[in-house]
Every structure is written in C-alpha cells, then in structure tokens.
Coordinates of C-alpha atoms in Angstrom, one line a residue:
Chain A
M1 CA 11.8 28.1 11.3
R2 CA 9.1 27.4 13.8
I3 CA 9.6 29.5 16.9
A4 CA 7.5 31.3 19.5
T5 CA 4.8 28.7 19.6
A6 CA 4.6 28.3 23.4
K7 CA 1.1 28.9 24.7
Q8 CA -0.1 30.3 28.0
S9 CA -3.5 28.8 28.1
Y10 CA -4.9 25.4 27.2
S11 CA -7.6 26.8 25.0
S12 CA -5.0 28.5 22.8
D13 CA -3.1 25.3 22.6
E14 CA -6.3 23.5 21.5
A15 CA -7.0 26.0 18.8
L16 CA -7.2 25.0 15.1
L17 CA -4.6 27.5 14.0
R18 CA -1.8 27.7 16.4
T19 CA 1.0 29.5 14.7
N20 CA 1.3 32.9 12.9
T21 CA 2.3 31.1 9.8
Q22 CA -0.9 29.1 9.8
W23 CA -2.9 32.3 10.3
A24 CA -1.0 34.0 7.4
W25 CA -1.7 31.1 5.0
M26 CA -5.4 31.2 6.0
G27 CA -5.4 35.0 5.4
I28 CA -3.9 34.5 1.9
L29 CA -6.5 31.8 1.1
A30 CA -9.3 34.1 2.3
L31 CA -8.0 37.0 0.1
A32 CA -7.7 34.7 -2.9
L33 CA -11.2 33.4 -2.4
L34 CA -12.5 37.0 -2.1
A35 CA -10.7 38.2 -5.2
A36 CA -11.3 35.1 -7.4
P37 CA -14.8 36.0 -8.7
F38 CA -13.5 39.4 -9.9
L39 CA -10.4 38.0 -11.6
L40 CA -11.8 34.8 -13.1
D41 CA -13.7 34.7 -16.4
G42 CA -16.9 32.8 -17.0
Y43 CA -15.5 29.3 -17.5
W44 CA -13.0 29.4 -14.6
L45 CA -15.8 30.8 -12.4
Y46 CA -17.9 27.8 -13.4
L47 CA -15.0 25.5 -12.4
A48 CA -14.5 27.4 -9.1
C49 CA -18.2 26.7 -8.2
L50 CA -17.8 23.0 -9.2
V51 CA -14.6 22.7 -7.1
T52 CA -16.5 24.2 -4.1
I53 CA -19.3 21.7 -4.4
N54 CA -16.8 18.8 -4.8
V55 CA -14.8 20.0 -1.8
A56 CA -17.9 19.9 0.4
S57 CA -18.7 16.4 -0.8
A58 CA -15.2 15.0 -0.6
T59 CA -14.9 16.4 3.0
G60 CA -18.1 14.5 3.8
L61 CA -16.8 11.2 2.4
N62 CA -13.5 11.8 4.2
I63 CA -15.3 11.8 7.5
L64 CA -16.8 8.4 6.8
T65 CA -14.1 6.7 4.8
G66 CA -10.9 8.5 5.8
F67 CA -11.6 9.1 9.5
T68 CA -14.0 6.3 10.4
G69 CA -12.6 3.7 8.0
L70 CA -15.9 2.7 6.5
V71 CA -15.4 2.5 2.8
S72 CA -18.4 3.9 0.9
L73 CA -19.1 3.9 -2.8
G74 CA -22.5 5.5 -2.3
Q75 CA -21.4 9.1 -2.2
A76 CA -22.9 9.9 -5.7
A77 CA -26.3 8.3 -4.7
F78 CA -26.3 10.4 -1.5
M79 CA -25.6 13.5 -3.4
A80 CA -28.5 12.6 -5.7
V81 CA -30.8 12.3 -2.8
G82 CA -29.8 15.8 -1.8
A83 CA -30.2 17.1 -5.3
Y84 CA -33.7 15.6 -5.7
T85 CA -34.8 16.9 -2.3
V86 CA -33.9 20.4 -3.3
A87 CA -35.5 20.0 -6.8
V88 CA -38.7 18.6 -5.4
L89 CA -39.0 21.2 -2.6
Q90 CA -38.4 24.0 -5.0
R91 CA -40.8 22.7 -7.6
D92 CA -43.7 21.6 -5.3
V93 CA -43.3 23.6 -2.0
G94 CA -41.3 26.7 -2.9
T95 CA -39.4 26.8 0.4
P96 CA -36.4 29.2 0.7
F97 CA -32.9 28.3 -0.5
L98 CA -31.2 27.6 2.9
F99 CA -34.1 25.6 4.2
N100 CA -34.0 23.5 1.1
L101 CA -30.3 22.8 1.5
L102 CA -30.7 21.9 5.2
A103 CA -33.6 19.7 4.3
A104 CA -31.5 18.0 1.7
G105 CA -28.8 17.4 4.2
A106 CA -31.2 16.1 6.8
L107 CA -33.0 13.7 4.5
T108 CA -29.8 12.4 3.1
A109 CA -28.5 11.8 6.6
I110 CA -31.5 9.6 7.3
V111 CA -30.9 7.7 4.1
G112 CA -27.2 7.4 5.0
V113 CA -28.1 5.9 8.4
L114 CA -30.3 3.3 6.7
V115 CA -27.5 2.4 4.2
G116 CA -25.0 2.3 7.1
L117 CA -27.1 -0.2 9.1
P118 CA -25.1 -3.2 7.8
S119 CA -21.9 -1.6 8.9
L120 CA -22.0 -3.3 12.3
R121 CA -21.7 -6.7 10.7
V122 CA -19.7 -6.0 7.6
K123 CA -16.5 -4.0 7.0
G124 CA -14.1 -3.1 4.3
L125 CA -14.8 -4.5 0.9
Y126 CA -18.2 -6.0 2.0
L127 CA -19.4 -2.7 3.2
A128 CA -18.3 -1.1 -0.1
I129 CA -20.4 -3.7 -1.9
A130 CA -23.4 -3.0 0.4
T131 CA -23.1 0.8 -0.4
I132 CA -22.9 0.0 -4.2
A133 CA -26.1 -2.1 -3.8
A134 CA -27.7 0.9 -2.0
S135 CA -26.7 3.2 -4.9
F136 CA -28.4 1.0 -7.5
I137 CA -31.5 0.8 -5.4
L138 CA -31.6 4.6 -5.1
H139 CA -31.1 4.9 -8.8
F140 CA -34.0 2.6 -9.4
V141 CA -36.2 4.7 -7.2
F142 CA -35.2 7.9 -9.1
V143 CA -36.0 6.3 -12.4
N144 CA -39.3 4.7 -11.4
W145 CA -40.9 7.0 -8.8
Q146 CA -42.3 9.0 -11.8
S147 CA -44.8 11.1 -9.8
L148 CA -42.1 12.6 -7.7
T149 CA -38.9 12.5 -9.7
N150 CA -40.4 12.8 -13.2
G151 CA -38.5 9.6 -14.2
P152 CA -35.6 9.6 -16.6
S153 CA -36.3 13.1 -17.9
G154 CA -35.7 14.5 -14.5
I155 CA -36.6 17.9 -12.9
S156 CA -35.6 21.3 -14.1
L157 CA -35.1 24.1 -11.5
E158 CA -35.7 27.8 -11.6
P159 CA -32.8 29.9 -10.5
A160 CA -32.7 30.0 -6.7
T161 CA -33.3 33.2 -4.7
F162 CA -31.3 34.0 -1.7
F163 CA -33.1 36.4 0.7
G164 CA -34.8 38.0 -2.4
A165 CA -31.7 38.2 -4.5
P166 CA -31.9 35.8 -7.6
L167 CA -28.9 33.6 -8.0
T168 CA -28.8 33.5 -11.8
S169 CA -25.1 33.5 -12.6
N170 CA -22.1 31.6 -11.4
F171 CA -20.9 34.9 -9.9
H172 CA -23.9 34.9 -7.5
L173 CA -23.7 31.3 -6.7
Y174 CA -20.0 31.5 -5.9
W175 CA -20.7 34.0 -3.1
V176 CA -23.2 31.6 -1.6
F177 CA -21.4 28.3 -2.2
V178 CA -18.0 29.3 -0.9
P179 CA -19.2 30.4 2.6
I180 CA -21.3 27.3 2.9
T181 CA -18.5 25.0 2.0
A182 CA -16.1 26.9 4.3
L183 CA -18.5 26.4 7.2
M184 CA -18.7 22.7 6.4
V185 CA -15.0 22.3 6.3
L186 CA -14.7 24.2 9.5
G187 CA -17.3 22.0 11.1
A188 CA -15.3 18.9 10.0
A189 CA -12.1 20.3 11.4
N190 CA -13.9 21.0 14.7
L191 CA -15.4 17.6 14.8
F192 CA -11.9 16.0 15.1
R193 CA -11.0 18.2 18.0
T194 CA -13.7 16.6 20.1
R195 CA -14.7 13.3 21.6
I196 CA -16.9 12.4 18.6
G197 CA -14.1 12.8 16.1
R198 CA -11.7 10.9 18.3
A199 CA -14.2 8.1 18.6
F200 CA -14.4 7.9 14.8
I201 CA -10.6 7.6 14.5
A202 CA -10.6 5.0 17.3
I203 CA -13.1 2.9 15.4
R204 CA -11.0 3.1 12.3
D205 CA -7.8 2.1 14.0
R206 CA -8.8 -0.6 16.5
D207 CA -12.5 -1.2 17.0
I208 CA -12.0 -3.6 19.8
S209 CA -10.1 -1.3 22.0
A210 CA -12.6 1.5 21.1
E211 CA -15.3 -0.6 22.7
V212 CA -13.2 -1.0 25.9
L213 CA -12.9 2.7 26.0
G214 CA -16.7 2.9 26.1
I215 CA -17.4 3.8 22.5
P216 CA -20.6 2.0 21.3
L217 CA -19.6 0.9 17.8
L218 CA -22.9 0.8 16.0
R219 CA -24.0 4.2 17.3
Y220 CA -20.8 5.9 16.2
K221 CA -20.6 4.2 12.8
L222 CA -24.2 5.3 12.1
L223 CA -23.4 8.8 13.4
S224 CA -20.5 8.9 11.0
F225 CA -22.8 7.8 8.1
A226 CA -25.3 10.5 9.2
I227 CA -22.7 13.3 9.3
S228 CA -21.1 12.2 6.0
S229 CA -24.4 11.9 4.2
F230 CA -25.5 15.2 5.6
Y231 CA -22.5 16.7 3.8
A232 CA -23.2 14.8 0.7
G233 CA -26.8 15.9 0.7
I234 CA -25.9 19.6 1.0
A235 CA -23.3 19.2 -1.7
G236 CA -25.9 17.5 -3.9
G237 CA -28.3 20.4 -3.1
M238 CA -25.8 22.9 -4.2
W239 CA -25.2 20.8 -7.3
A240 CA -28.9 21.0 -8.2
Y241 CA -28.9 24.8 -7.8
F242 CA -25.7 25.0 -9.9
F243 CA -26.7 22.8 -12.9
R244 CA -30.5 23.4 -12.5
V245 CA -31.5 20.1 -13.8
V246 CA -31.5 16.8 -11.9
T247 CA -31.9 13.4 -13.7
P248 CA -31.1 9.9 -12.5
E249 CA -28.0 10.1 -14.7
S250 CA -26.7 13.3 -13.1
F251 CA -24.9 11.2 -10.5
P252 CA -23.5 8.1 -12.2
F253 CA -21.7 5.5 -10.2
I254 CA -18.4 6.7 -11.5
T255 CA -18.9 9.9 -9.4
S256 CA -18.7 7.8 -6.3
I257 CA -15.4 6.5 -7.5
F258 CA -14.3 10.0 -8.4
F259 CA -14.8 11.1 -4.7
L260 CA -13.1 8.0 -3.3
A261 CA -10.2 8.8 -5.7
A262 CA -10.2 12.4 -4.6
I263 CA -9.7 11.5 -0.9
I264 CA -7.1 8.9 -1.7
V265 CA -5.1 11.3 -3.8
G266 CA -5.6 14.1 -1.3
G267 CA -5.0 12.2 1.8
M268 CA -7.5 10.0 3.8
G269 CA -8.1 11.0 7.3
T270 CA -6.9 14.6 7.0
I271 CA -9.2 17.6 6.5
L272 CA -6.6 19.1 4.2
G273 CA -6.6 15.9 2.1
G274 CA -10.3 16.2 1.3
I275 CA -9.8 19.7 0.1
V276 CA -6.7 19.4 -2.0
G277 CA -7.9 16.0 -3.4
A278 CA -11.2 17.5 -4.6
V279 CA -9.5 20.6 -6.0
F280 CA -6.9 18.5 -7.8
M281 CA -9.2 15.9 -9.2
T282 CA -11.6 18.5 -10.5
L283 CA -9.0 20.5 -12.2
V284 CA -6.9 17.7 -13.7
P285 CA -9.2 17.2 -16.7
E286 CA -8.9 20.9 -17.4
L287 CA -5.2 20.9 -17.2
L288 CA -5.2 18.0 -19.6
R289 CA -7.4 19.9 -21.9
F290 CA -4.8 22.7 -22.0
L291 CA -2.0 20.2 -22.6
V292 CA -3.9 18.7 -25.5
E293 CA -4.6 22.2 -26.9
W294 CA -1.0 23.1 -26.6
A295 CA 0.1 19.8 -28.3
S296 CA -2.5 20.0 -31.1
P297 CA -0.2 21.8 -33.6
F298 CA 2.3 18.9 -33.2
V299 CA 0.1 15.9 -32.8
P300 CA -2.5 15.2 -35.4
N301 CA -6.0 14.6 -34.1
A302 CA -5.0 15.7 -30.6
G303 CA -8.6 16.7 -29.9
T304 CA -9.9 13.1 -30.4
L305 CA -7.2 11.8 -28.0
L306 CA -8.4 14.0 -25.2
S307 CA -11.1 11.8 -23.8
P308 CA -9.0 8.5 -23.7
V309 CA -6.0 10.4 -22.4
R310 CA -8.0 11.8 -19.6
T311 CA -9.2 8.4 -18.5
V312 CA -5.7 6.9 -18.6
V313 CA -4.2 9.9 -16.7
F314 CA -6.9 9.6 -14.1
G315 CA -6.2 5.9 -13.5
A316 CA -2.5 6.4 -13.5
L317 CA -2.8 9.2 -10.9
I318 CA -4.7 6.9 -8.5
V319 CA -2.3 4.0 -8.9
G320 CA 0.7 6.4 -8.7
F321 CA -0.6 7.8 -5.4
L322 CA -1.4 4.4 -3.9
V323 CA 2.1 3.2 -4.7
F324 CA 4.3 6.2 -4.1
E325 CA 2.4 8.4 -1.7
P326 CA -0.3 6.4 0.0
Q327 CA -0.9 9.2 2.5
G328 CA -1.8 11.5 -0.3
M329 CA -1.0 15.1 -1.2
A330 CA -1.7 16.2 2.4
E331 CA 1.4 14.2 3.5
I332 CA 3.5 16.0 0.9
I333 CA 2.4 19.3 2.3
Q334 CA 3.1 18.1 5.8
R335 CA 6.6 17.1 4.8
I336 CA 7.2 20.5 3.4
R337 CA 5.9 22.0 6.6
R338 CA 8.2 19.9 8.7
F339 CA 11.2 20.8 6.5
F340 CA 10.5 24.5 7.2
H341 CA 10.0 23.9 11.0
L342 CA 13.8 23.5 11.3
W343 CA 15.0 25.3 8.2
P344 CA 17.6 26.8 7.8
F345 CA 19.3 24.7 10.5
R346 CA 18.9 21.3 9.0
K347 CA 19.3 20.4 5.4
Chain B
M1 CA -14.0 18.6 36.0
N2 CA -11.1 18.7 38.4
E3 CA -12.7 16.4 40.8
A4 CA -11.2 13.8 43.0
P5 CA -10.7 10.2 41.7
R6 CA -13.8 8.1 41.9
E7 CA -14.1 5.7 44.8
A8 CA -12.3 2.4 44.3
G9 CA -14.6 -0.5 43.5
R10 CA -14.6 -4.1 44.8
L11 CA -14.7 -6.8 42.3
E12 CA -15.9 -10.3 43.0
V13 CA -15.9 -13.2 40.7
Q14 CA -18.2 -16.1 41.7
G15 CA -18.1 -19.6 40.2
L16 CA -17.1 -18.4 36.7
S17 CA -16.9 -21.1 33.9
L18 CA -16.1 -20.4 30.3
S19 CA -15.6 -22.9 27.5
F20 CA -14.9 -22.6 23.8
G21 CA -16.6 -25.6 22.3
G22 CA -15.1 -28.5 24.2
L23 CA -12.2 -26.6 25.6
K24 CA -12.8 -25.5 29.2
A25 CA -10.9 -22.3 29.6
L26 CA -12.2 -21.4 33.1
R27 CA -13.7 -23.9 35.6
D28 CA -15.6 -22.6 38.6
V29 CA -13.3 -19.7 39.3
S30 CA -14.0 -17.5 42.3
F31 CA -11.9 -14.8 43.8
A32 CA -12.3 -11.2 45.1
V33 CA -10.3 -8.1 44.5
E34 CA -10.7 -5.8 47.5
A35 CA -11.3 -2.1 47.0
G36 CA -8.0 -0.2 46.9
S37 CA -5.8 -3.3 46.7
I38 CA -3.4 -4.6 44.1
T39 CA -4.3 -8.1 43.2
A40 CA -2.2 -10.2 40.8
L41 CA -3.5 -13.0 38.7
I42 CA -0.7 -15.4 37.8
G43 CA -0.3 -18.8 36.3
P44 CA 1.6 -20.6 33.6
N45 CA 0.8 -20.0 29.9
G46 CA -2.6 -21.1 28.9
A47 CA -3.9 -21.1 32.5
G48 CA -6.8 -18.8 31.5
K49 CA -5.6 -15.5 32.8
T50 CA -6.4 -13.5 29.6
S51 CA -9.7 -15.4 29.3
M52 CA -10.5 -14.2 32.8
F53 CA -9.6 -10.7 31.9
N54 CA -11.8 -10.8 28.8
C55 CA -14.7 -12.0 30.9
I56 CA -14.2 -9.2 33.4
S57 CA -13.9 -6.5 30.7
G58 CA -16.9 -7.8 28.9
F59 CA -15.6 -9.4 25.7
Y60 CA -16.4 -13.0 26.7
R61 CA -19.7 -14.0 28.1
P62 CA -19.1 -16.8 30.7
Q63 CA -21.5 -19.8 30.6
Q64 CA -21.8 -19.9 34.3
G65 CA -21.0 -17.7 37.3
R66 CA -21.3 -14.0 38.1
I67 CA -19.1 -11.0 38.1
L68 CA -20.1 -8.5 40.9
F69 CA -18.8 -5.0 41.0
D70 CA -19.5 -3.4 44.4
G71 CA -22.2 -5.9 44.8
E72 CA -23.9 -5.2 41.5
N73 CA -24.1 -8.0 39.0
V74 CA -22.4 -6.8 35.8
T75 CA -22.1 -10.2 34.0
A76 CA -24.6 -9.2 31.3
R77 CA -23.2 -5.7 30.6
H78 CA -21.4 -4.9 27.4
A79 CA -17.9 -3.6 27.3
P80 CA -18.8 0.1 26.7
A81 CA -21.3 0.0 29.7
R82 CA -18.6 -1.5 31.9
A83 CA -16.2 1.3 30.8
K84 CA -18.7 3.8 32.0
L85 CA -19.0 2.0 35.3
G86 CA -15.3 2.4 35.9
F87 CA -13.6 -0.6 34.4
A88 CA -10.4 0.5 32.7
R89 CA -8.2 -2.0 30.9
T90 CA -4.7 -2.1 29.3
F91 CA -3.8 -4.8 26.8
Q92 CA -0.9 -7.3 26.6
N93 CA 0.0 -6.2 23.1
I94 CA -0.5 -2.5 23.4
A95 CA -3.8 -1.3 22.0
L96 CA -3.1 2.4 21.5
F97 CA -4.0 4.3 18.3
R98 CA -0.7 4.5 16.6
G99 CA -1.4 7.4 14.3
M100 CA -2.8 9.7 17.0
T101 CA -0.8 11.8 19.3
V102 CA -0.2 10.8 22.9
L103 CA -2.6 13.5 24.0
D104 CA -5.4 12.4 21.8
N105 CA -4.9 8.8 22.9
I106 CA -5.2 9.9 26.6
K107 CA -8.2 12.1 25.8
L108 CA -10.0 9.1 24.2
G109 CA -10.0 7.5 27.6
R110 CA -12.4 10.0 28.9
H111 CA -14.9 9.4 26.1
A112 CA -17.6 7.6 28.0
H113 CA -17.8 10.4 30.6
M114 CA -18.1 13.3 28.2
K115 CA -21.5 14.5 27.0
S116 CA -21.2 16.9 24.1
N117 CA -23.2 16.0 21.0
A118 CA -22.5 16.1 17.3
L119 CA -23.9 19.6 16.7
Q120 CA -21.8 21.1 19.4
A121 CA -18.8 19.2 18.1
L122 CA -19.2 20.6 14.6
A123 CA -19.5 24.1 15.9
Y124 CA -16.8 23.5 18.7
W125 CA -19.1 25.7 20.8
G126 CA -20.7 25.6 24.3
A127 CA -20.4 22.4 26.1
A128 CA -18.1 20.8 23.6
R129 CA -15.5 23.5 23.9
R130 CA -15.7 23.8 27.7
E131 CA -15.5 20.0 28.1
E132 CA -12.5 19.7 25.8
I133 CA -10.5 22.4 27.4
A134 CA -11.3 21.3 30.9
L135 CA -10.3 17.8 29.9
R136 CA -7.0 19.0 28.5
E137 CA -6.2 20.9 31.7
E138 CA -7.0 17.9 33.9
I139 CA -5.0 15.5 31.8
E140 CA -2.0 17.9 31.8
K141 CA -2.2 18.4 35.6
R142 CA -3.2 15.0 36.9
I143 CA -2.0 12.5 34.4
I144 CA 0.8 13.8 32.1
D145 CA 2.8 15.2 35.1
F146 CA 2.1 12.1 37.2
L147 CA 3.4 9.7 34.6
E148 CA 6.2 11.9 33.5
I149 CA 5.3 12.0 29.8
N150 CA 5.4 15.8 29.3
H151 CA 8.0 15.6 26.6
I152 CA 6.1 13.3 24.3
R153 CA 2.6 14.7 24.5
H154 CA 2.4 15.9 20.9
M155 CA 4.2 13.0 19.4
P156 CA 2.4 10.2 17.5
V157 CA 2.3 7.1 19.6
G158 CA 3.7 4.9 16.8
S159 CA 7.0 6.6 17.0
L160 CA 7.6 6.0 20.7
P161 CA 9.7 3.2 22.3
Y162 CA 7.8 0.2 23.8
G163 CA 8.2 1.2 27.5
L164 CA 6.8 4.6 26.9
Q165 CA 3.9 3.2 24.9
K166 CA 3.0 1.0 27.9
R167 CA 3.0 4.2 30.0
V168 CA 0.8 6.0 27.6
E169 CA -1.7 3.1 27.7
L170 CA -1.7 3.4 31.5
A171 CA -2.3 7.1 31.1
R172 CA -5.3 6.4 28.9
A173 CA -6.7 4.0 31.4
L174 CA -6.3 6.6 34.2
A175 CA -8.2 9.1 32.0
M176 CA -11.2 6.7 32.1
K177 CA -11.9 7.7 35.7
P178 CA -11.3 4.1 36.7
R179 CA -12.7 2.5 39.8
I180 CA -10.8 -0.6 38.9
L181 CA -7.7 -0.9 36.7
L182 CA -7.2 -4.1 34.7
L183 CA -3.6 -4.3 33.7
D184 CA -2.8 -7.2 31.3
E185 CA 1.0 -7.8 31.6
P186 CA 2.0 -4.2 32.3
V187 CA 5.7 -5.0 32.2
A188 CA 5.9 -7.7 29.6
G189 CA 9.0 -7.3 27.4
M190 CA 10.5 -4.5 29.5
N191 CA 14.0 -4.3 30.8
R192 CA 14.8 -4.0 34.5
E193 CA 14.7 -0.3 34.6
E194 CA 11.5 0.1 32.7
T195 CA 9.9 -2.6 34.9
E196 CA 10.9 -0.7 38.1
D197 CA 9.5 2.5 36.7
M198 CA 6.2 0.8 35.8
A199 CA 6.0 -0.9 39.3
R200 CA 6.5 2.5 40.9
F201 CA 3.8 4.1 38.8
I202 CA 1.4 1.2 39.7
L203 CA 2.1 1.7 43.4
D204 CA 1.7 5.5 43.0
V205 CA -1.7 5.0 41.3
K206 CA -2.7 2.9 44.3
E207 CA -1.4 5.4 46.8
E208 CA -2.5 8.7 45.2
W209 CA -5.7 7.7 43.4
G210 CA -6.7 4.8 45.6
T211 CA -7.8 2.8 42.6
T212 CA -8.3 -0.9 42.8
I213 CA -5.9 -2.8 40.6
L214 CA -6.0 -6.2 39.1
M215 CA -3.1 -7.3 37.0
V216 CA -2.0 -10.3 35.1
E217 CA 1.8 -10.5 35.2
H218 CA 4.6 -13.0 34.5
D219 CA 7.3 -11.1 36.2
M220 CA 7.3 -12.8 39.6
G221 CA 9.7 -10.4 41.2
M222 CA 7.4 -7.5 40.5
V223 CA 4.2 -9.5 41.4
M224 CA 5.7 -10.5 44.8
D225 CA 7.0 -7.0 45.5
I226 CA 3.9 -4.9 44.9
S227 CA 0.8 -7.1 45.3
D228 CA -1.4 -7.3 48.3
H229 CA -3.1 -10.5 47.2
V230 CA -2.2 -13.1 44.6
V231 CA -4.5 -15.5 42.8
V232 CA -2.9 -18.5 41.0
L233 CA -4.7 -20.1 38.0
N234 CA -3.8 -23.3 36.4
F235 CA -5.8 -25.2 33.7
G236 CA -8.6 -22.7 34.3
Q237 CA -8.9 -23.4 38.0
V238 CA -7.8 -21.4 41.0
I239 CA -5.2 -23.5 42.7
A240 CA -4.1 -21.1 45.4
Q241 CA -4.6 -17.6 46.6
G242 CA -3.5 -15.4 49.4
L243 CA -0.6 -13.2 50.4
P244 CA 2.4 -13.2 48.1
S245 CA 4.5 -15.0 50.7
E246 CA 1.9 -17.7 51.2
V247 CA 1.4 -18.3 47.5
Q248 CA 5.1 -18.5 46.9
A249 CA 5.5 -21.3 49.5
D250 CA 2.5 -23.3 48.3
P251 CA 3.6 -26.6 46.9
R252 CA 0.7 -26.7 44.3
V253 CA 2.0 -23.4 42.9
V254 CA 5.5 -24.7 42.7
E255 CA 4.2 -27.8 40.9
A256 CA 2.2 -25.8 38.4
Y257 CA 5.2 -23.7 37.5
L258 CA 8.0 -26.2 37.7
G259 CA 6.3 -29.6 37.7
S260 CA 6.6 -32.1 40.5
G261 CA 9.4 -34.1 39.0
D262 CA 7.1 -37.2 39.2
P263 CA 6.3 -38.6 35.7
A264 CA 3.2 -40.4 37.1
A265 CA 1.7 -37.1 38.3
L266 CA 2.3 -35.6 34.8
M267 CA 0.5 -38.5 33.1
K268 CA -2.4 -38.3 35.6
R269 CA -2.8 -34.6 34.8
I270 CA -2.7 -35.2 31.0
N271 CA -5.3 -37.9 31.3
E272 CA -7.5 -35.6 33.5
T273 CA -7.3 -32.9 30.9
Q274 CA -8.2 -35.2 28.1
E275 CA -11.2 -36.6 30.0
A276 CA -12.4 -33.1 30.8
A277 CA -12.2 -32.3 27.1

C-alpha cells in the first residue's frame, strides 16, 4: 500500500524518486549492478556490456521518437558516426578515452541536427524515410572515404586505457560502461522534469498548441535530434571500444529497426520503457538459444532452426506488443505498481 | 519568481482583412480591447470570430491591416514571439496535452519565460533546478489555489471531466504571465453550474490579476453579464460595438442573429455575399 507520501517542500515533491519503495528498488538495482561482474561468467558479462550499450542508445532514441514524436530509423547510422569518431581519434590522435566518447557524442549531435533539418516540414512516415536516406548516405561515406575510414575493411582499435588502466577485458569495460549509461539515463530522466523535456512532449502531442505556448518548433525538434544523436554517438563510441573493430557493416540498417522495436516493446515516451525494452530485446535471442538447446534432444536439427525461429519470435513480439500492449512493458510495470498502491484493500 | 502579474496590455485591431482564396473571412475589422477590460467578440456561426482570434494569436497572417499591442505593431510576429510578449490563448476544442498531468500542463504555460538550457536540464542543476522549483511553488500558490484544482494536480488531463479540463486550460494560460488572455468559447458545452463557475473565475482573473481579457462566446447570458465591451461580427465585418446593453438593443445585431423576417432583405444579403466572393 502506498502511504506516507506527503511532502513538506516543493523540491522533495519534484524529486525523481518520491517514495521509500522507489528508493528501495533503486538500491536493489544498484546492488545487483555492483555484484553482477563478480557473479557472471565470461559470456554473460559480455551480454551485460552489450545490454548497457543498447540501453544508452535506446534511451537516446526514446528521447527523439518516444518523447518528441519524431520517428527516426537512423539510430544505427548515428551510432556508426560515434564509433568511427572514436576509432579515428584513437588511431590518429591518441586522445584519452572520455574525451573520445564526448567527441563522438558531439560530432554525432551535429550530424543528427543536419539529418533533423527536414523535420520542420515532414513528419511521421516521411521523416522516417528521410532518416533512412540519411543512413544510406552515411553508409556510403563510410565505405568510400577510404583515407579516413579504411573503406570496407574498417578500423581496428587497441584496447582503451582509462586514466592509465587498460580496459582489456569485459570485466574492466563493465565498470566504465555502467556508470556512463547510468549517468545518461539519469540525464534523460532529469530532462523530462524541466521545461525542455515538457516542450518535447508538447511537440509530440499537439504541435500547434505548443507554438501558442511559445515553443519554437524547429529549434526544439533540432534540439531533440541533437540530444538523441549525442546519446547514440556515445553508445556507438562504447560499442567501438567493446568490439574493437568498426566497419561499415557493423551497424546495418536492421540495427535501427532493432532500437525502434526496443522502445516500442519497452514503452515509448517513458524512461523505464527504453531501459526494459533494450534489456529485453538484447536478451530474447539468448533466451531462445537456451530454449533451442533444451529442445534439441526432442527435436531433430534444433540447432539449424535457431536462426529462423529467432527472426519469427522477434517479429511476433513486435506485432504482439503493438496489438495487445501498445504502451509497452513499462505500462505493465505501471499497472503492477498501481495495483500495489491500494493493495490489500482492493482486489 | 513570485512577482506581481504583468501589467495589462491594450490591444488594437486596425482595418484587418483576411481572405482564403476568394472567401473573405474578415473585411476591414477595427476594434480596441482596453487594458484591464473584458471584451467579448460575438456573432453568428461563420462570422469570422475564430479567424479573428487566429490572426491575433499569430496563426493567420492578415492581408491588410495591423494589430497593435500597447502601440507596438505585432502583425508580423510569429505565435511563439507573441506568447513571450504576453498573449495567452485557450482553444474552443481544448488543446491540453492529454497524457501529461495537470501540473505539467500548467508548467508548460511558463515555457517562454524560463531560461535554463539543455545542459542544465540534463543535470537538473543550478538554474534549471531553481527555476523548476520556484515555478512549482508559484503555480501552487497563485494558480492551483485560485482555480480550485488542488485535488487533481497529479492526475492526467485526459481522465478529467470537460469542465475541469477547461479550467486547467485557463490555468495554463495564466501560467503564461499573460498581459492579454484570449479565451475561445470558455464555456462552450458547459452546464449552468459550470458556466457560472467559469464566469466567476474570469471575473476573478480580471479583478485580482488585472489582465485584459478578450473572449469569443456564444452564451449570451454570460457575455452580457460579465463583459465591459462587446464587439459584434457578421460576415467578417463589425456590425456593432459598445456596452452590452447598447449592443443588445441594436437592430442590426438582432437581425444578424434572428433575421429581419423580410425575405427581400435575405435575398439582398445573399446576392451581396455572392458578389463579394
């Protein structure tokens, strides 16, 4: 039951976490994140890092598509810009890790603003097509700007060093990636407590009345593109340090759809949605793998079925969520929360 | 941020004409809304009231004429710039953000007067934090109490009854630090009791905040009760203006609303309109 939530100051009523239950859950999450690298073996640690990167990127896309209502299928290309920025900086300049990541974010933000320029005139499906076009243009640049990107063979990276400590294993990378992603998620949550986040939501819901309230549409749409691409760029940079090789095929178009699916399944326009969506969509293929392994004694050739089954389940999940739970997993969580607000007094 | 309401503004419309292709929506409309007054813009359906509102709030660009606000020509300004200047508008078909809470909707009203940038917002630090909390306090003390919507502040707007939604929209307009409130049919679709509540709030806004109010309204009872000045539009032209009692007695107004009972006059008017088009 939800009790004792009255507040004595406006600042405490404006806080992100307002109840003891929320603080308790956050504490459990923090403990789990701290304990994870010691409990997980190599492969699961690899997945944990991948999930962390995807959460950062999905949160970024959620700012643009979920909160501002601008559908983008350019997320993979934005991540690629970040990854190449990190790779080139490390290869040619040798600047430190954090600087490279920030530079990746900044450069991707600039690219994002350029891609977002048509958004004043076109919306919805048409904007999605414009972002697809931008992805293919960027892909063309990665393949053909040989002197910088080394063409189709791509760039290999040395392991990063973080203040002198080499980040050679996933164990090391985990300790760097998780705080970075946590900060990014916190930033996004903060954003939607302020005027800028509210303006984004206003543009999504009713752009005409947003204008009457004094929100200049183009400026805020571009700002949303900039922040979202900044997130994508940092995620792409982390990706580059994680896989240590960046080629034009590292970020295929399907990756953009993956992230869009992640926020749809997780819940568009909620911070929680971006997180659970990215976690869920990254782990689903692994769960399927376990299912197939478990079924292999009974089903002949189970192994060869894995790949098509994966694709079918992926598609079915997206369709299933669109039909049965259009608000995504975040809404399921909210419903459970609301149930316990009154529990045990209402059944 | 707990400052007094901004000084009321005086709006003047001079010789405004607006046409969509061949259709003349407004023809040489001139009137003034005195600072601190309640002015009602009335007229039969299709008279051009909402077109007039859209010109004033910056959605339509009139082909001729000027809109002056405290003597300054604002005709060429875009809607966001006018919002900053002190134009606050509510809509006929409520334009709230349905998924957001009442509080967030009201906070949106202040957008143009806040200054924090994206970096401060991401960190919720410094100016952003101070500004948000001061805004919350001001909204609670000056707007939510005033409009008696304490009980719904954390509820999503979409779940509220119509009358309360209209009140939240007024609250959002008040958060815009208005110097002139433009209310488009504030009591349309309301029952007697809700209408009386809204009329009282509009009068209270005038008394306590001193804000200039221009409203479009069909509810003649309310218009005649609370307005200081009434402007009557018909076929895009001002056919009468003055005190409520004067306008009520004006034969042209009666004719516009009820017709003259003379078929020849009706035919003449139809012909005139066709010629004009």
